[in-house]
CSV table of C-alpha atoms in Angstrom, one decimal:
chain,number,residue,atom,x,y,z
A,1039,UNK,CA,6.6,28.8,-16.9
A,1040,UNK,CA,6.1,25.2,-15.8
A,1041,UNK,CA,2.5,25.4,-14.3
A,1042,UNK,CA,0.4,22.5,-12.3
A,1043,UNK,CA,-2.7,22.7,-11.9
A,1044,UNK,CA,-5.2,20.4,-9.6
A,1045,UNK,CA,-8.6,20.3,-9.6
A,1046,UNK,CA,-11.7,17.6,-8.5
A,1047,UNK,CA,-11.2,18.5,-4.9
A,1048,UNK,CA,-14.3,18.8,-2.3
A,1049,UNK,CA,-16.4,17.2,0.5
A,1050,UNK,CA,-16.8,12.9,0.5
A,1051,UNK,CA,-18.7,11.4,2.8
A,1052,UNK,CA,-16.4,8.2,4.2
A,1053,UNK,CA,-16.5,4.9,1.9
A,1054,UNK,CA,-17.0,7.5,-0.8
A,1055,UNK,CA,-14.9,7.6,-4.1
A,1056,UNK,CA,-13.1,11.2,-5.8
A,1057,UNK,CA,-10.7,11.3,-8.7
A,1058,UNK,CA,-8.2,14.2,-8.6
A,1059,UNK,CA,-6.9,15.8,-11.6
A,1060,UNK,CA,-3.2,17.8,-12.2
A,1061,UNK,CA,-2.9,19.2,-15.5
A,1062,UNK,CA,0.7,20.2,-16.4
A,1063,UNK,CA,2.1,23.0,-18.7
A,1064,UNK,CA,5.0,24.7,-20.2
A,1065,UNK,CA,7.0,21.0,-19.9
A,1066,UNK,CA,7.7,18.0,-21.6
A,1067,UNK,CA,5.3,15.6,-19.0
A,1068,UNK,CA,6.0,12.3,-20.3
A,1069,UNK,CA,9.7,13.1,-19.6
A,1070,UNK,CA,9.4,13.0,-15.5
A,1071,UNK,CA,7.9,11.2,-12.8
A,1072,UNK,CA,5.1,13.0,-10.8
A,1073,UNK,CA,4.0,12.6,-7.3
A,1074,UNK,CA,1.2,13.5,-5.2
A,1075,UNK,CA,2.0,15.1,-1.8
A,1076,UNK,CA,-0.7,15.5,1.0
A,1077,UNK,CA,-1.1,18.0,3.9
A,1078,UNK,CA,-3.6,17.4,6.5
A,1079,UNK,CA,-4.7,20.8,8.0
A,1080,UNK,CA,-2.4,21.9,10.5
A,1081,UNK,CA,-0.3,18.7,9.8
A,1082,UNK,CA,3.2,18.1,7.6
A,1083,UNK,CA,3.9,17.0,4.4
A,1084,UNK,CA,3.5,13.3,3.2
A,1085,UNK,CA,4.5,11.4,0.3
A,1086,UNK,CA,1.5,9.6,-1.1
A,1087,UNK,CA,2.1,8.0,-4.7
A,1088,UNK,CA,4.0,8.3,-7.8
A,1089,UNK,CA,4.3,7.3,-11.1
A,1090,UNK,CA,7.1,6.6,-13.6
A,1091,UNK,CA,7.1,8.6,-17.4
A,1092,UNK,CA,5.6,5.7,-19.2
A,1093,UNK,CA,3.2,4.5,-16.3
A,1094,UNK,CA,5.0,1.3,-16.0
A,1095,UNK,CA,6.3,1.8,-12.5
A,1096,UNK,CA,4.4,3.1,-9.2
A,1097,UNK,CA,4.5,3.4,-5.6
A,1098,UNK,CA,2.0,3.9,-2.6
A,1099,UNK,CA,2.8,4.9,0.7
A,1100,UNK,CA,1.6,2.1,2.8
A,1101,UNK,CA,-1.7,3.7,4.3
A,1102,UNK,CA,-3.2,4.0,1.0
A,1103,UNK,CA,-2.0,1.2,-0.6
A,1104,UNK,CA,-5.2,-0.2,-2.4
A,1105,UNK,CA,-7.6,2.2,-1.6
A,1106,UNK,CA,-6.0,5.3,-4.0
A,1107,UNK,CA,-4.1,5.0,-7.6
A,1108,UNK,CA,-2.1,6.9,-9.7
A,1109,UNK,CA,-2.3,6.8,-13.4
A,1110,UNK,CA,-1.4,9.5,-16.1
A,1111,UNK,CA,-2.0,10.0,-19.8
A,1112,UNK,CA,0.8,11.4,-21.4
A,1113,UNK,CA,-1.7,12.7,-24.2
A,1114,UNK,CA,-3.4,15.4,-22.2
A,1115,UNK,CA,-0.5,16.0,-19.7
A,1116,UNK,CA,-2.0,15.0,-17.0
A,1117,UNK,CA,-1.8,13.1,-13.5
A,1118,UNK,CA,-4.4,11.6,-12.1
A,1119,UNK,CA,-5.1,10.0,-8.6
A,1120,UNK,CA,-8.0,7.9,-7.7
A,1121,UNK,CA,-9.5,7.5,-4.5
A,1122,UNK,CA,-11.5,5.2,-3.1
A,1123,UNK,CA,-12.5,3.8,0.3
A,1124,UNK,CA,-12.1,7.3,1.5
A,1125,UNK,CA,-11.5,7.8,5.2
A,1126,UNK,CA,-11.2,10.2,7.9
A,1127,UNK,CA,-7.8,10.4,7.8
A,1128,UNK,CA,-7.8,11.2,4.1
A,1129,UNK,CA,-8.9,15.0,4.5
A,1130,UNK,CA,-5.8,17.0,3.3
A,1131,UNK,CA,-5.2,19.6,0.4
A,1132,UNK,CA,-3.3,17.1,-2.0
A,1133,UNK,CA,-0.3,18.7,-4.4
A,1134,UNK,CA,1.1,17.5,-7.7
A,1135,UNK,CA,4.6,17.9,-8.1
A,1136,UNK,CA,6.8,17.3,-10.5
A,1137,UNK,CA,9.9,15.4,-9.6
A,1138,UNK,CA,13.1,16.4,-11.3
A,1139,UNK,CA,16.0,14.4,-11.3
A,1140,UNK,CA,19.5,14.0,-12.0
A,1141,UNK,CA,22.5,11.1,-12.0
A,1142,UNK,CA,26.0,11.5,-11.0
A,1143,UNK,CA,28.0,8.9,-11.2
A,1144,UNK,CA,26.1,5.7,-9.7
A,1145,UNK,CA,23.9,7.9,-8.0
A,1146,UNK,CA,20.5,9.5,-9.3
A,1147,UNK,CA,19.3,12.4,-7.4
A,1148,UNK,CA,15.6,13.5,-7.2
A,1149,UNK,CA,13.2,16.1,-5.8
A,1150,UNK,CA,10.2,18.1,-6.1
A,1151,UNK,CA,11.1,21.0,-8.0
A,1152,UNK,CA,7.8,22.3,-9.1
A,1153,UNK,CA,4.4,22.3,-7.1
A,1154,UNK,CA,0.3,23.0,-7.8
A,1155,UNK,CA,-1.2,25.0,-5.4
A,1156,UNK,CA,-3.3,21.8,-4.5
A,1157,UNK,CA,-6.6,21.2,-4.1
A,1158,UNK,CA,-8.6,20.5,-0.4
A,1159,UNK,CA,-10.4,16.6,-0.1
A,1160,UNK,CA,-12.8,16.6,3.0
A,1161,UNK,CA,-14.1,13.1,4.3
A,1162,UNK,CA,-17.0,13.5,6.5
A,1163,UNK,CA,-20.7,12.7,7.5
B,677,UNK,CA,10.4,3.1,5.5
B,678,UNK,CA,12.6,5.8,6.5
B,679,UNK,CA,11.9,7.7,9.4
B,680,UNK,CA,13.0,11.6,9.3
B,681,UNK,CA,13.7,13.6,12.3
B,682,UNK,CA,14.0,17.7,11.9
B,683,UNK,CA,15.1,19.7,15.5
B,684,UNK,CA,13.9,21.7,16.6
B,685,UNK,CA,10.1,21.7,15.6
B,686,UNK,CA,10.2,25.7,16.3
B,687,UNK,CA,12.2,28.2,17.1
B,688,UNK,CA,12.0,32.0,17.7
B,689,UNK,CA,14.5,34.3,15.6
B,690,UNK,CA,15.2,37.9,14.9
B,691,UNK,CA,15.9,38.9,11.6
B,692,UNK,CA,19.6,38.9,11.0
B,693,UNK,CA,20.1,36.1,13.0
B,694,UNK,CA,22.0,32.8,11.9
B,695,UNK,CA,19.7,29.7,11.9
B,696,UNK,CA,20.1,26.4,12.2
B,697,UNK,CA,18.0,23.3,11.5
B,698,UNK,CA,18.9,19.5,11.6
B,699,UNK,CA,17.3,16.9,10.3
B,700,UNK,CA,18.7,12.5,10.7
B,701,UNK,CA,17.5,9.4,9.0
B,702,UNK,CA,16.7,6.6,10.8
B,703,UNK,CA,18.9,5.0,8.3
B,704,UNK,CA,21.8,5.7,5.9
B,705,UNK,CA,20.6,8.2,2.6
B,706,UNK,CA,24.3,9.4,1.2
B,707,UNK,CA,23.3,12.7,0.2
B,708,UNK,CA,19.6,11.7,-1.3
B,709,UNK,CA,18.1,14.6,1.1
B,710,UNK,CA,16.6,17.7,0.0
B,711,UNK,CA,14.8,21.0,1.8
B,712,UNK,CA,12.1,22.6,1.2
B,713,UNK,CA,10.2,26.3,2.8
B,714,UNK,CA,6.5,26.1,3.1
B,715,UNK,CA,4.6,29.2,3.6
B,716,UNK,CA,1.2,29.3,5.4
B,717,UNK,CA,-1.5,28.7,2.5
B,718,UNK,CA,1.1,28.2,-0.1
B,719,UNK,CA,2.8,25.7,-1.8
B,720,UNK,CA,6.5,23.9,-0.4
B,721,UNK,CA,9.1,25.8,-2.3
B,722,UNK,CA,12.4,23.6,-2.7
B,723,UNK,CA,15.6,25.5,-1.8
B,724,UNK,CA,18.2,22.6,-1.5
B,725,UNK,CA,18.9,19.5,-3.6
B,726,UNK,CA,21.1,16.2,-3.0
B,727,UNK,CA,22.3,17.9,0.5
B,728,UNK,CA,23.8,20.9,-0.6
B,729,UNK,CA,22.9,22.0,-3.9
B,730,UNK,CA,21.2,25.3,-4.2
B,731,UNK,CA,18.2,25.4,-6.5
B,732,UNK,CA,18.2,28.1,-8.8
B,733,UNK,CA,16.8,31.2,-7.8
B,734,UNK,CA,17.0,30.6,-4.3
B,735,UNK,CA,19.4,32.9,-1.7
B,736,UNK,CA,22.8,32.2,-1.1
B,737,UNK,CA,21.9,32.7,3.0
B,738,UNK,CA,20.7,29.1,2.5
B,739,UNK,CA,23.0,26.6,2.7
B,740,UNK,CA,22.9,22.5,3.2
B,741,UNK,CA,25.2,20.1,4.6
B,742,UNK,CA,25.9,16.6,5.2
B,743,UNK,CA,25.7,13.2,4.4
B,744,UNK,CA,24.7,9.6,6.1
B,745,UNK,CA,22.4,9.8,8.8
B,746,UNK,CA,22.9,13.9,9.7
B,747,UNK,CA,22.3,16.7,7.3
B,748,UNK,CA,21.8,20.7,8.2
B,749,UNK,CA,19.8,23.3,7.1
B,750,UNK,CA,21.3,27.1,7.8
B,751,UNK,CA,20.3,30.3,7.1
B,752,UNK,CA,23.0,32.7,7.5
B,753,UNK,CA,21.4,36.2,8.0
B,754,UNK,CA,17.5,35.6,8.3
B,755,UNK,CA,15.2,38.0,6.6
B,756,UNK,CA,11.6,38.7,7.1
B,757,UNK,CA,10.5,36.4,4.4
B,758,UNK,CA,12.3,33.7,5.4
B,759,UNK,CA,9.8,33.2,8.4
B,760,UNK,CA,8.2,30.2,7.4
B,761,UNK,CA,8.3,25.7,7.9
B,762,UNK,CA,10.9,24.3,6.7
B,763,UNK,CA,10.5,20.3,5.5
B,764,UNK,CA,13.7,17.8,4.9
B,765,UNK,CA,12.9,15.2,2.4
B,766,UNK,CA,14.8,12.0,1.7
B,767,UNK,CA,15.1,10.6,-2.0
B,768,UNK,CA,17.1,7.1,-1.1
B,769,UNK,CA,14.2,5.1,-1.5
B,770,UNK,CA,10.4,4.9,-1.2
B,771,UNK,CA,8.7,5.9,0.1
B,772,UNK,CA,9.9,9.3,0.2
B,773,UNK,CA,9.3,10.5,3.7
B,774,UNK,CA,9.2,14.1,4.6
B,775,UNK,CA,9.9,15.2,8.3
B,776,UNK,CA,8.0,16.7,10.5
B,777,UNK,CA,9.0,20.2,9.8
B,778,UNK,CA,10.8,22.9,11.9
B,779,UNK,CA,8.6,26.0,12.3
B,780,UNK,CA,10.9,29.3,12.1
B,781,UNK,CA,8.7,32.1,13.8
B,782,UNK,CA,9.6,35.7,15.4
């Protein structure tokens, strides 16, 4: 079974720096795009990065643009976000996710079908 | 970006009921929209695919519609493990926003 596993979590104090690991299983990882999804406590989901099968293409939701970065290595199956200039704001339980995807026609369809169980990021004095 | 609005952000059910959940972009996504059930403490779970496609594994009770701007999440007889938040998600373009989520709760 396709498995995703994050780890590197834990408390920052704010300007501080954490790397987050996801270490996939049971799937072919350099044949999908993966994602990082966030979840402040008590708060929704949001979209924070991705990151094409080959690394060549990624996007940022804006409030994070330049302070964290996504990279993978296709070697040891695994995603990877980097986060520096940590604020406040940051402190969520971040999820990998795998994003499948599918075309029909002129249209390619995607979504998250499989998720970690995540992994908490405090950022506090 | 793309703005995502789910209605309502909770409601109160009995089991059996039929339930209802909307979500509209602030702009045109075809049918690049997919739902997902969260569970408190777990991982989103996704249940519907490109508007209306049932991922494997999931209920028929669920059920997706639409296209455009308006798309609908319904669950036709709820059950006592469907009490959860439920998340629309567009694909169109990135980012790929989430709504706010509709909380289903006794």
């Amino acid at each position: 079974e396709v498995q995703l596993v994050e780890s590197g979590g834990g408390l920052v104090q704010p300007g501080g720096s954490l790397r987050l690991s996801c270490a996939a299983s049971e799937f072919t990882f350099n044949n999908y795009w993966m994602s990082w999804v966030r979840q402040a406590p008590g708060k929704g989901l949001e979209w924070v990065a991705n990151i094409k099968q080959d690394g060549s293409e990624k996007n940022y939701v804006a409030s994070v643009k330049g302070r964290l970065t996504v990279s993978r290595d296709n070697a040891k199956s695994s995603l990877y976000l980097q986060m520096n200039s940590l604020r406040a704001e940051d402190t969520a339980v971040y999820y990998c996710a795998r994003e499948e995807g599918y075309c029909s026609g002129h249209d390619c369809y995607f979504y998250f079908d499989y998720w970690g169980l995540g992994t908490l990021v405090t950022v506090s004095s | 970006d793309i703005q995502m609005t789910q209605s309502p952000s909770s409601l109160s059910a009995s089991v059996g009921d039929r339930v209802t959940i909307t979500c509209r972009a602030s702009q045109s996504i075809s049918r690049f929209l997919n739902w997902y059930q969260q569970k408190v403490g777990k991982a989103p779970k996704l249940l519907i695919h490109a508007a209306s496609n049932l991922q494997s594994g999931v209920p028929s009770r669920f059920s997706g519609s639409g296209s455009g701007t308006d798309f609908t999440l319904t669950i036709s007889s709820l059950q006592p493990e469907d009490f959860a938040t439920y998340y629309c998600q567009q694909s169109h373009i990135a980012p790929r926003t989430f709504g706010q989520g509709t909380k289903v709760e006794i």
